PDB file of C-alpha atoms in Angstrom:
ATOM      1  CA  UNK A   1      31.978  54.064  27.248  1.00 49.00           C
ATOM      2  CA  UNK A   2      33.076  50.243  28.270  1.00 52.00           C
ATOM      3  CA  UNK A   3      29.914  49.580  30.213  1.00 50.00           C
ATOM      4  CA  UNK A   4      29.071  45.941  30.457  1.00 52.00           C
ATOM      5  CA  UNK A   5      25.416  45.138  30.493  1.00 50.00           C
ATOM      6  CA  UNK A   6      24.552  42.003  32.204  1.00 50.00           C
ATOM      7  CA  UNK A   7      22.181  39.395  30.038  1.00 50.00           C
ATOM      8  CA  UNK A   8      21.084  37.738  33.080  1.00 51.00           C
ATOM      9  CA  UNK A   9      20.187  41.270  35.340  1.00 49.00           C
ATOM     10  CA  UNK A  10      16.483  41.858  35.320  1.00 50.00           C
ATOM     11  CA  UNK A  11      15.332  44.579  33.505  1.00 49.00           C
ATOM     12  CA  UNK A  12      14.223  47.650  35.298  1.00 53.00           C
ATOM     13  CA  UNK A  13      10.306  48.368  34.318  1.00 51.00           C
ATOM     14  CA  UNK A  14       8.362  51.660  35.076  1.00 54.00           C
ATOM     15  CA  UNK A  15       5.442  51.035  37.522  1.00 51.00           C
ATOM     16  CA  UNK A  16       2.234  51.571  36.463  1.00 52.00           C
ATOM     17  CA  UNK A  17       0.998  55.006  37.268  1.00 54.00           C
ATOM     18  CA  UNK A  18      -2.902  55.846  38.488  1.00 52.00           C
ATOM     19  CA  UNK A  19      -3.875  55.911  34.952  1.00 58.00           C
ATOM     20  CA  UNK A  20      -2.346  52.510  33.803  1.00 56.00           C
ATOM     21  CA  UNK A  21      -4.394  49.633  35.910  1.00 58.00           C
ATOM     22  CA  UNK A  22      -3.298  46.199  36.088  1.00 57.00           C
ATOM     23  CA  UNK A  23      -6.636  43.752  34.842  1.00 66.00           C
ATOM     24  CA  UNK A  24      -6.782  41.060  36.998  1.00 58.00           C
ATOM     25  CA  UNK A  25      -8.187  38.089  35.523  1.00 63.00           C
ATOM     26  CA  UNK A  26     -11.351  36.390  36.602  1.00 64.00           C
ATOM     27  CA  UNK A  27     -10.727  33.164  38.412  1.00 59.00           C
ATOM     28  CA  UNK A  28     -14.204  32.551  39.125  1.00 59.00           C
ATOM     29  CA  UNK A  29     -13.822  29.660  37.124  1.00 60.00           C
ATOM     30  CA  UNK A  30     -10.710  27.944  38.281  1.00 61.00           C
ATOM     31  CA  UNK A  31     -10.857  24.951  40.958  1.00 62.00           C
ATOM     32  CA  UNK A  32     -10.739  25.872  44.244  1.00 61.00           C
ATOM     33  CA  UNK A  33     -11.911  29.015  43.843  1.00 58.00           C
ATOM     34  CA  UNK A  34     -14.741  30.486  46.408  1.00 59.00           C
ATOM     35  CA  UNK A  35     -16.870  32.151  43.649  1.00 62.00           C
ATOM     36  CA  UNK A  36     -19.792  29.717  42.338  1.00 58.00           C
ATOM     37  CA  UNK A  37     -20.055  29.937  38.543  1.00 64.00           C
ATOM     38  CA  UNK A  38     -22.938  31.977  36.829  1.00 73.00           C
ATOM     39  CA  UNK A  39     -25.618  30.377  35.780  1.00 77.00           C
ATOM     40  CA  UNK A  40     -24.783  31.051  32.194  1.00 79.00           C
ATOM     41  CA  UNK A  41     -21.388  29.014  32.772  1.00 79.00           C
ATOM     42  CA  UNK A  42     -23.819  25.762  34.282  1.00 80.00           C
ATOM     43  CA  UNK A  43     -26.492  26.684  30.909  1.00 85.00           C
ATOM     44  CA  UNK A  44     -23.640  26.374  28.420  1.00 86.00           C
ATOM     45  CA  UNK A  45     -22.069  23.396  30.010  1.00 85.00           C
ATOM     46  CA  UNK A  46     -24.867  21.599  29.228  1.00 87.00           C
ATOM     47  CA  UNK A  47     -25.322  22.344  26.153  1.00 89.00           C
ATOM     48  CA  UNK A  48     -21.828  21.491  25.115  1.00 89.00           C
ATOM     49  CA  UNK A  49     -22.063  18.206  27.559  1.00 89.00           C
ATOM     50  CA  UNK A  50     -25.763  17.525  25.231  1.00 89.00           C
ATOM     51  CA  UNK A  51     -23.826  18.228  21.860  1.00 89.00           C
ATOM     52  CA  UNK A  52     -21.296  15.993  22.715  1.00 89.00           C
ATOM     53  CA  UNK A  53     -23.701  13.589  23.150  1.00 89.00           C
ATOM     54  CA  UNK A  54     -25.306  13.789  20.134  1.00 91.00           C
ATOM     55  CA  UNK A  55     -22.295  14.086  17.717  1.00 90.00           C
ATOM     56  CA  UNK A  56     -21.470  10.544  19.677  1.00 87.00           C
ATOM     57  CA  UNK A  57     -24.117   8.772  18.667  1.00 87.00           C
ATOM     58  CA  UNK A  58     -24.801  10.024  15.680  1.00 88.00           C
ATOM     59  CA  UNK A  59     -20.884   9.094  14.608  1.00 87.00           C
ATOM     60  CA  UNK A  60     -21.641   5.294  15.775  1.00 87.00           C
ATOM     61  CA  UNK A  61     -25.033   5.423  13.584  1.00 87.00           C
ATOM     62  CA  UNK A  62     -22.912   6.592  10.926  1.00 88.00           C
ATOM     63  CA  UNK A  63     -20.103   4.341  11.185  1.00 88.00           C
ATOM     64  CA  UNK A  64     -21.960   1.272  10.066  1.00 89.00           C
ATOM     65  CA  UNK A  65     -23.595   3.165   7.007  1.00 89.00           C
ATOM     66  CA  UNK A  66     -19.802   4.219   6.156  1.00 89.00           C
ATOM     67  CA  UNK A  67     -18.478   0.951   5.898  1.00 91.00           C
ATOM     68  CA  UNK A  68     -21.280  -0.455   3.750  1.00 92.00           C
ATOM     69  CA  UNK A  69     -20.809   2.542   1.542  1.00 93.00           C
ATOM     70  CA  UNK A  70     -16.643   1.433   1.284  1.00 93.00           C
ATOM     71  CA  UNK A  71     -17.813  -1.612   0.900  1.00 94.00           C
ATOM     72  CA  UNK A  72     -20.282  -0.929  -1.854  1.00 95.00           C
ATOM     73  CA  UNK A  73     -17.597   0.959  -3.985  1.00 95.00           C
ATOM     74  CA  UNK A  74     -14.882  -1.584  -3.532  1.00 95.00           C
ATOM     75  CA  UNK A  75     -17.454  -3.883  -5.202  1.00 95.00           C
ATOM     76  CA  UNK A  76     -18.303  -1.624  -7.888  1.00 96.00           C
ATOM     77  CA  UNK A  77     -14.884  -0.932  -8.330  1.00 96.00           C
ATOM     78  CA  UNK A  78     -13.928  -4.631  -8.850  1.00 96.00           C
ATOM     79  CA  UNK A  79     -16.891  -4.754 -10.759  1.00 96.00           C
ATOM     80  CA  UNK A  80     -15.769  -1.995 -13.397  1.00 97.00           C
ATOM     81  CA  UNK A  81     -12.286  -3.297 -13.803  1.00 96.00           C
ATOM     82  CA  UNK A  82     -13.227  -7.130 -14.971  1.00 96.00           C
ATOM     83  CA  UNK A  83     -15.857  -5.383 -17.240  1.00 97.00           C
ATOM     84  CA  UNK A  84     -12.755  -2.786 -18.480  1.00 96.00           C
ATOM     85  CA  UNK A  85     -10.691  -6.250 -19.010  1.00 96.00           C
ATOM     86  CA  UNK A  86     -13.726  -7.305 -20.764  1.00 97.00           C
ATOM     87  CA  UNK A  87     -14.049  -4.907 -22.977  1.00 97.00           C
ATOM     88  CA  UNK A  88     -10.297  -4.468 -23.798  1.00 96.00           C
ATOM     89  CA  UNK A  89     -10.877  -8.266 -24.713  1.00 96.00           C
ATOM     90  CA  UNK A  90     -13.674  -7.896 -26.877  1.00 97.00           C
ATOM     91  CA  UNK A  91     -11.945  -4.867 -28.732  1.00 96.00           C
ATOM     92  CA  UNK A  92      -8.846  -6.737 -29.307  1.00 96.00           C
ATOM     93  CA  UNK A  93     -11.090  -9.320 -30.649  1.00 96.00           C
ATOM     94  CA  UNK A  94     -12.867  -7.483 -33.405  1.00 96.00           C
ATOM     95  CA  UNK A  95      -8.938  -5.424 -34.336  1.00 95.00           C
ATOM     96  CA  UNK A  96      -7.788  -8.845 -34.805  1.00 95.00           C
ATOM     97  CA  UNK A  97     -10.822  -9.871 -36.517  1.00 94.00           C
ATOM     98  CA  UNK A  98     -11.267  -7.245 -39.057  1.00 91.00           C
ATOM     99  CA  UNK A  99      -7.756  -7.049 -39.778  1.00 93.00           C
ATOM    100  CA  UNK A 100      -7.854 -10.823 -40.822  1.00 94.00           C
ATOM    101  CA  UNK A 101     -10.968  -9.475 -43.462  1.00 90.00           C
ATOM    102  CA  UNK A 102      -8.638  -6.962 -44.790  1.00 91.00           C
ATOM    103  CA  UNK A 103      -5.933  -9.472 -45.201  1.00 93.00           C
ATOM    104  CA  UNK A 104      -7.503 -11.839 -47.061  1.00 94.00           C
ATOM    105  CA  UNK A 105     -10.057  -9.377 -49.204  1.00 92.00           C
ATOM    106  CA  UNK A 106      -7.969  -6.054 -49.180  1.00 92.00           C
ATOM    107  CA  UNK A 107     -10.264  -5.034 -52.443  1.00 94.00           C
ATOM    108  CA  UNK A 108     -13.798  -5.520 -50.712  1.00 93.00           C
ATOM    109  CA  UNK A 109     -12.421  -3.565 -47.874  1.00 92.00           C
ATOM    110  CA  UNK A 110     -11.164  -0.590 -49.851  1.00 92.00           C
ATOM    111  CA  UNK A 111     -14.442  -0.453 -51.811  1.00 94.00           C
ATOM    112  CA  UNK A 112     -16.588  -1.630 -48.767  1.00 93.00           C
ATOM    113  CA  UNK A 113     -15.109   1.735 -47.088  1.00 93.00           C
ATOM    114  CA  UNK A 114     -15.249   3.495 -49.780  1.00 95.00           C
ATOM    115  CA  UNK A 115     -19.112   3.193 -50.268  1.00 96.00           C
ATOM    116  CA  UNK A 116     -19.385   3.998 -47.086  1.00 95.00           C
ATOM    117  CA  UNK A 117     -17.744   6.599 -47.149  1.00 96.00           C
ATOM    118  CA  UNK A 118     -20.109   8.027 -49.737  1.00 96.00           C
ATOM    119  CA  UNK A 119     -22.903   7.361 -47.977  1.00 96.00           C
ATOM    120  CA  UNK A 120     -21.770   9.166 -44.758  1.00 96.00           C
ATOM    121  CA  UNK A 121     -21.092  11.688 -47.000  1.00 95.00           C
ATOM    122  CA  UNK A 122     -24.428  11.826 -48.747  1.00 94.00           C
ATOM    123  CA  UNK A 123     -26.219  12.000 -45.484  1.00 95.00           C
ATOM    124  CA  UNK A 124     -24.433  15.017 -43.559  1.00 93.00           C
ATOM    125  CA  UNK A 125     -25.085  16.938 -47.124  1.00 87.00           C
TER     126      UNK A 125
END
């Protein structure tokens, strides 16, 4: 009952029996090795060698059309945020504006709006 197992003791394995073959890899591939590979192996090599190739050039074709497009949007997006500022500007502009109307002719306004108000209503009768 105080048996002491040993961590570092290799492990005892069952060898294979007729019926349980060990698969040897195929190191027809590998360097050094005295096997030529299959034509197959020389017809795919080229075709990945070709691919290669062409994802190469057309990734340096590309890159140029890239960086005009980055470049394009950086413009429009410089281009959209002075005419947001514009805008904003303008807006402000006409608040400040027709607030100064309303100060200084608070009747007109309320029957100015008023009539309109009728007529909006008159038309989406």
């Amino acid at each position: 009952m105080n048996e002491t197992f040993n961590q570092d003791s290799p492990s005892i394995a069952p060898l294979p029996t007729g019926e349980h073959r060990v698969r040897v890899p195929n190191t027809s591939m590998l360097p050094g090795s005295e096997k030529a590979p299959p034509a197959s192996v020389a017809m795919l090599r080229n075709a990945v060698q070709g691919a290669h190739e062409t994802i190469d050039r057309l990734a340096s074709s590309a890159a140029p059309a890239v960086r005009q497009l980055g470049e394009s949007v950086a413009a429009a997006e410089e281009s959209l945020h002075a005419k947001t500022d514009q805008l904003r500007e303008t807006r402000n502009e006409w608040i400040e504006g027709a607030r100064g109307k309303v100060r200084t002719n608070p009747l007109a306004c309320v029957a100015a709006a008023f009539a309109l108000g009728a007529v909006i209503a008159r038309i989406t009768r």
